[in-house]
Structures are given as structure tokens and as C-alpha cells.
Short mmCIF file of C-alpha atoms in Angstrom, two decimals:
data_model
loop_
_atom_site.label_atom_id
_atom_site.label_comp_id
_atom_site.label_asym_id
_atom_site.label_seq_id
_atom_site.Cartn_x
_atom_site.Cartn_y
_atom_site.Cartn_z
CA VAL T 1 -1.21 -3.14 17.38
CA ALA T 2 -0.49 -6.82 17.92
CA VAL T 3 -3.27 -9.34 17.46
CA THR T 4 -2.43 -10.51 21.01
CA ALA T 5 -3.72 -7.26 22.53
CA LEU T 6 -6.51 -5.72 20.45
CA THR T 7 -8.84 -3.41 22.36
CA PRO T 8 -12.41 -3.83 20.99
CA THR T 9 -15.15 -1.26 21.26
CA PHE T 10 -18.75 -2.16 21.70
CA ALA T 11 -22.10 -0.53 22.78
CA PHE T 12 -25.35 -1.81 24.21
CA ALA T 13 -28.91 -0.30 24.31
CA ASP T 14 -29.22 -1.49 27.86
CA PRO T 15 -26.34 0.04 30.01
CA ALA T 16 -26.71 -2.76 32.52
CA THR T 17 -25.50 -5.34 30.05
CA VAL T 18 -22.30 -7.04 30.99
CA LEU T 19 -19.72 -8.51 28.51
CA ARG T 20 -17.27 -11.09 29.82
CA ILE T 21 -14.43 -13.27 28.50
CA GLY T 22 -14.47 -16.16 31.01
CA ASP T 23 -14.98 -14.49 34.33
CA VAL T 24 -13.26 -11.05 33.34
CA VAL T 25 -15.65 -8.23 32.77
CA GLN T 26 -14.75 -6.32 29.52
CA THR T 27 -14.71 -2.53 29.39
CA ASN T 28 -15.42 -0.77 26.20
CA GLY T 29 -12.35 0.45 24.61
CA ILE T 30 -10.08 -0.44 27.52
CA THR T 31 -9.95 -4.21 28.05
CA PRO T 32 -7.47 -5.80 25.53
CA ALA T 33 -8.19 -9.38 24.23
CA ASP T 34 -5.87 -11.88 22.59
CA PHE T 35 -7.37 -12.67 19.03
CA THR T 36 -4.73 -15.16 17.98
CA GLY T 37 -7.59 -17.74 18.36
CA ASN T 38 -11.33 -17.49 18.29
CA VAL T 39 -12.57 -15.37 21.36
CA SER T 40 -15.85 -16.31 23.06
CA TYR T 41 -17.68 -13.48 24.69
CA ARG T 42 -20.52 -13.92 27.18
CA LEU T 43 -23.10 -11.31 26.91
CA GLU T 44 -25.26 -11.04 30.15
CA SER T 45 -28.42 -8.75 29.96
CA SER T 46 -30.05 -7.01 32.91
CA THR T 47 -32.94 -9.51 32.47
CA GLY T 48 -30.68 -12.45 33.11
CA ASP T 49 -30.47 -13.60 29.45
CA ILE T 50 -26.97 -14.88 28.45
CA ARG T 51 -25.64 -15.42 24.98
CA THR T 52 -22.36 -16.45 23.62
CA ILE T 53 -20.77 -14.53 20.77
CA VAL T 54 -17.68 -16.04 19.06
CA VAL T 55 -15.39 -13.49 17.43
CA LYS T 56 -12.82 -14.48 14.85
CA VAL T 57 -10.28 -11.90 13.66
CA THR T 58 -8.51 -12.28 10.26
CA VAL T 59 -5.29 -10.43 10.40
CA PHE T 60 -4.72 -8.41 7.15
CA THR T 61 -4.73 -10.72 4.23
CA GLY T 62 -4.33 -14.00 6.04
CA LEU T 63 -0.63 -13.89 5.20
CA PRO T 64 1.93 -14.43 8.08
CA VAL T 65 2.76 -11.01 9.67
CA VAL T 66 6.39 -9.91 10.29
CA THR T 67 6.75 -7.16 12.82
CA VAL T 68 10.04 -5.47 13.25
CA ASN T 69 10.64 -2.83 15.83
CA THR T 70 13.98 -0.98 15.93
CA VAL T 71 15.51 0.09 19.18
CA GLY T 72 13.97 3.43 20.06
CA GLY T 73 12.08 3.52 16.77
CA ALA T 74 15.30 4.33 14.91
CA PRO T 75 14.90 4.83 11.24
CA ILE T 76 16.68 2.67 8.58
CA LEU T 77 18.56 5.18 6.47
CA THR T 78 21.18 3.28 4.62
CA LYS T 79 22.19 0.04 3.08
CA GLU T 80 25.50 -0.14 4.90
CA ASP T 81 24.55 0.41 8.62
CA TYR T 82 22.52 -2.12 10.53
CA VAL T 83 20.08 -0.96 13.16
CA SER T 84 19.34 -3.07 16.20
CA ALA T 85 15.82 -4.40 16.35
CA THR T 86 13.42 -7.18 17.48
CA ILE T 87 11.47 -9.37 15.16
CA ASN T 88 8.20 -11.16 15.67
CA ILE T 89 6.43 -13.44 13.31
CA TYR T 90 2.77 -14.42 13.52
CA GLY T 91 2.16 -17.39 11.22
CA GLY T 92 -1.50 -17.20 11.49
CA LYS T 93 -4.17 -19.38 13.11
CA ASP T 94 -3.44 -22.29 10.86
CA ARG T 95 0.29 -22.06 11.02
CA PRO T 96 1.34 -21.38 14.68
CA GLU T 97 4.58 -23.37 14.22
CA TYR T 98 5.83 -20.37 12.11
CA ASN T 99 5.48 -18.06 15.14
CA LEU T 100 8.66 -16.27 16.31
CA VAL T 101 8.59 -14.18 19.45
CA ASN T 102 10.93 -11.29 20.37
CA ALA T 103 13.99 -12.54 18.37
CA THR T 104 16.96 -10.18 18.40
CA THR T 105 17.93 -9.08 14.92
CA GLN T 106 19.57 -6.17 12.98
CA ILE T 107 17.98 -4.49 10.01
CA ARG T 108 19.48 -2.46 7.12
CA GLY T 109 18.40 -1.37 3.60
CA ARG T 110 19.30 -3.56 0.66
CA GLY T 111 19.34 -3.57 -3.13
CA ASN T 112 20.77 -1.06 -5.60
CA SER T 113 18.06 0.49 -7.86
CA THR T 114 15.30 -0.88 -5.58
CA TRP T 115 16.70 1.06 -2.53
CA GLY T 116 15.61 4.27 -4.30
CA ASN T 117 11.84 3.20 -4.27
CA PRO T 118 9.27 4.45 -1.99
CA LYS T 119 8.74 0.92 -0.73
CA LYS T 120 12.14 -0.20 0.65
CA PRO T 121 13.65 -3.65 0.70
CA TYR T 122 15.49 -4.79 3.75
CA ARG T 123 18.27 -7.17 5.08
CA LEU T 124 17.81 -8.98 8.39
CA LYS T 125 20.72 -10.54 10.36
CA LEU T 126 19.34 -12.56 13.33
CA ALA T 127 21.44 -12.77 16.47
CA THR T 128 21.16 -16.61 16.30
CA SER T 129 20.26 -18.88 13.44
CA ALA T 130 16.54 -19.69 13.17
CA SER T 131 14.26 -21.62 10.81
CA LEU T 132 11.70 -19.29 9.44
CA PHE T 133 8.68 -20.84 7.67
CA GLY T 134 10.30 -24.21 7.65
CA PHE T 135 13.36 -23.16 5.68
CA PRO T 136 16.79 -24.20 6.81
CA ALA T 137 18.01 -22.40 9.89
CA ASP T 138 20.17 -19.23 9.04
CA ARG T 139 20.92 -15.80 10.50
CA ASP T 140 20.60 -13.93 7.04
CA TRP T 141 17.32 -13.08 5.50
CA THR T 142 15.89 -10.61 3.17
CA LEU T 143 12.51 -8.75 2.89
CA LEU T 144 11.93 -8.02 -0.79
CA ALA T 145 9.53 -5.15 -1.48
CA ASN T 146 8.71 -5.98 -5.14
CA TYR T 147 7.75 -2.46 -5.72
CA TRP T 148 7.87 -2.68 -9.52
CA ASP T 149 5.76 -6.04 -9.53
CA GLN T 150 2.18 -4.75 -9.04
CA ALA T 151 0.81 -8.35 -9.32
CA LEU T 152 3.31 -9.42 -6.51
CA VAL T 153 3.93 -12.75 -8.44
CA ARG T 154 6.82 -12.12 -10.77
CA ASN T 155 9.60 -12.83 -8.43
CA ALA T 156 7.68 -15.65 -6.75
CA LEU T 157 7.09 -17.40 -10.07
CA ALA T 158 10.64 -17.01 -11.19
CA PHE T 159 11.98 -18.42 -8.00
CA LYS T 160 9.57 -21.36 -8.18
CA ILE T 161 10.36 -22.16 -11.77
CA GLY T 162 14.16 -21.86 -10.93
CA SER T 163 13.77 -24.32 -8.04
CA MET T 164 12.01 -26.80 -10.49
CA MET T 165 14.89 -26.73 -12.90
CA THR T 166 17.78 -29.03 -12.51
CA GLY T 167 21.39 -27.86 -12.63
CA ILE T 168 20.72 -24.63 -10.84
CA ALA T 169 22.98 -24.55 -7.75
CA TYR T 170 20.93 -22.08 -5.72
CA ASN T 171 17.46 -20.44 -5.69
CA PRO T 172 16.09 -18.38 -2.85
CA ARG T 173 13.43 -19.95 -0.74
CA CYS T 174 10.62 -17.34 -0.19
CA THR T 175 7.31 -16.80 1.25
CA PRO T 176 4.89 -13.90 1.07
CA VAL T 177 4.39 -11.98 4.33
CA GLU T 178 2.80 -8.72 5.53
CA LEU T 179 5.50 -6.38 7.09
CA VAL T 180 4.89 -3.97 9.93
CA LEU T 181 7.94 -1.76 10.69
CA ASN T 182 7.91 0.22 13.86
CA GLY T 183 4.17 0.18 14.01
CA THR T 184 3.57 1.13 10.37
CA HIS T 185 1.96 -1.45 7.95
CA LEU T 186 4.09 -1.45 4.82
CA GLY T 187 2.19 -4.08 2.91
CA ALA T 188 3.08 -7.29 1.14
CA TYR T 189 6.76 -8.53 1.12
CA GLN T 190 8.59 -11.62 0.20
CA LEU T 191 10.69 -12.90 3.12
CA CYS T 192 13.64 -14.97 1.53
CA ASP T 193 16.70 -16.67 2.86
CA HIS T 194 19.95 -14.97 1.91
CA ILE T 195 23.09 -16.91 1.07
CA GLU T 196 26.39 -15.06 1.65
#
């Protein structure tokens, strides 16, 4: 479920209590709310008491969230065949400039030995070049699963050391993200640029 449309549940001892966001009455388990920012609820009791409750939602680990939805929920079965999809990036409350909304992309598997792991790596090809996370605009990106790296730092550290060394022509620019594919949270990944 997108953080822009979470449906909260709540209960009151007094059934006459009313909960509002602004002037909109909230219904338990039905009314969605946008939690990309702090949400101020106004609680009105049957005795006329009014309280304000501010709810702040932390999305997963606080990492940016990359959501990819393939057309019709099609599975990604090979490293050769791209599947049409849309991609959304939620940069977090502190980095809204990283947000990307409903960009058209294609996705396929990637890797050689890593493609056989339970946690799959992926290749993305955006329909139009875009700057993701402040990296230079490009169409080609990778999502590294880092399945064998239980600490999730080995690749990141190696890439960082490589970028600090002189004489190296290219080193991938990467950032840690959470990946949600077709509604399923797949965990921590590294989103990296991909030079062809």
C-alpha cells in the first residue's frame, strides 16, 4: 500500500467520538490518509472536548522506497526479456526532491550467478532519461540484490573506495533503497546507474 493512501484503524470507548482530518470525518478502516507528511487528527468527544493528535509514519527503514509495478502484474522470468512497468520513488519526508511519480520503464532480470538466487537483481530501462537520487540523468539503471552480502555494505564500500581512487575510469553511483515489486516488499537493494 502506498504511503499516500494508508487506511488507519482506530477505536474509541465513546462511540459518539468523531475523528477528523481538517473538516473530513474519518471512518475506521475505510478513510485513507496521505502520510507523506505528518497528519493532524482532530478528536472530538461527545462532551465537546477537542484534542489534536499528530501522527508521523516512518516508511520501512527510512530508506527511499522504489515501487515497480509490471503491466498486469506480469512476472519477471528472464534476463533477456523486458516487461513493461511503471516506477515510483518515494524519497522520504526529508528528501522529497528524489520523488518520481508513475514513470514508464521496462524491467528484466540481470546478473549471471546472482540471477539464480532467491532474491533477484533487476535491470531497469526508463522510457525517458531521468536523474534518480541526484545522479546524472540516464535511462539505464540496476537494482542490485546483494543476496550474499548479509551486512549490505560490501558492494557499497567497494564502490565508495573505487570512487575515491584516481585513475579509475568508471565506478557505479549507487544508493540504498527498499524495493516493492508488484505489491510485494522485497527488502533492501542498491539502485545504481548502469553504463552500456
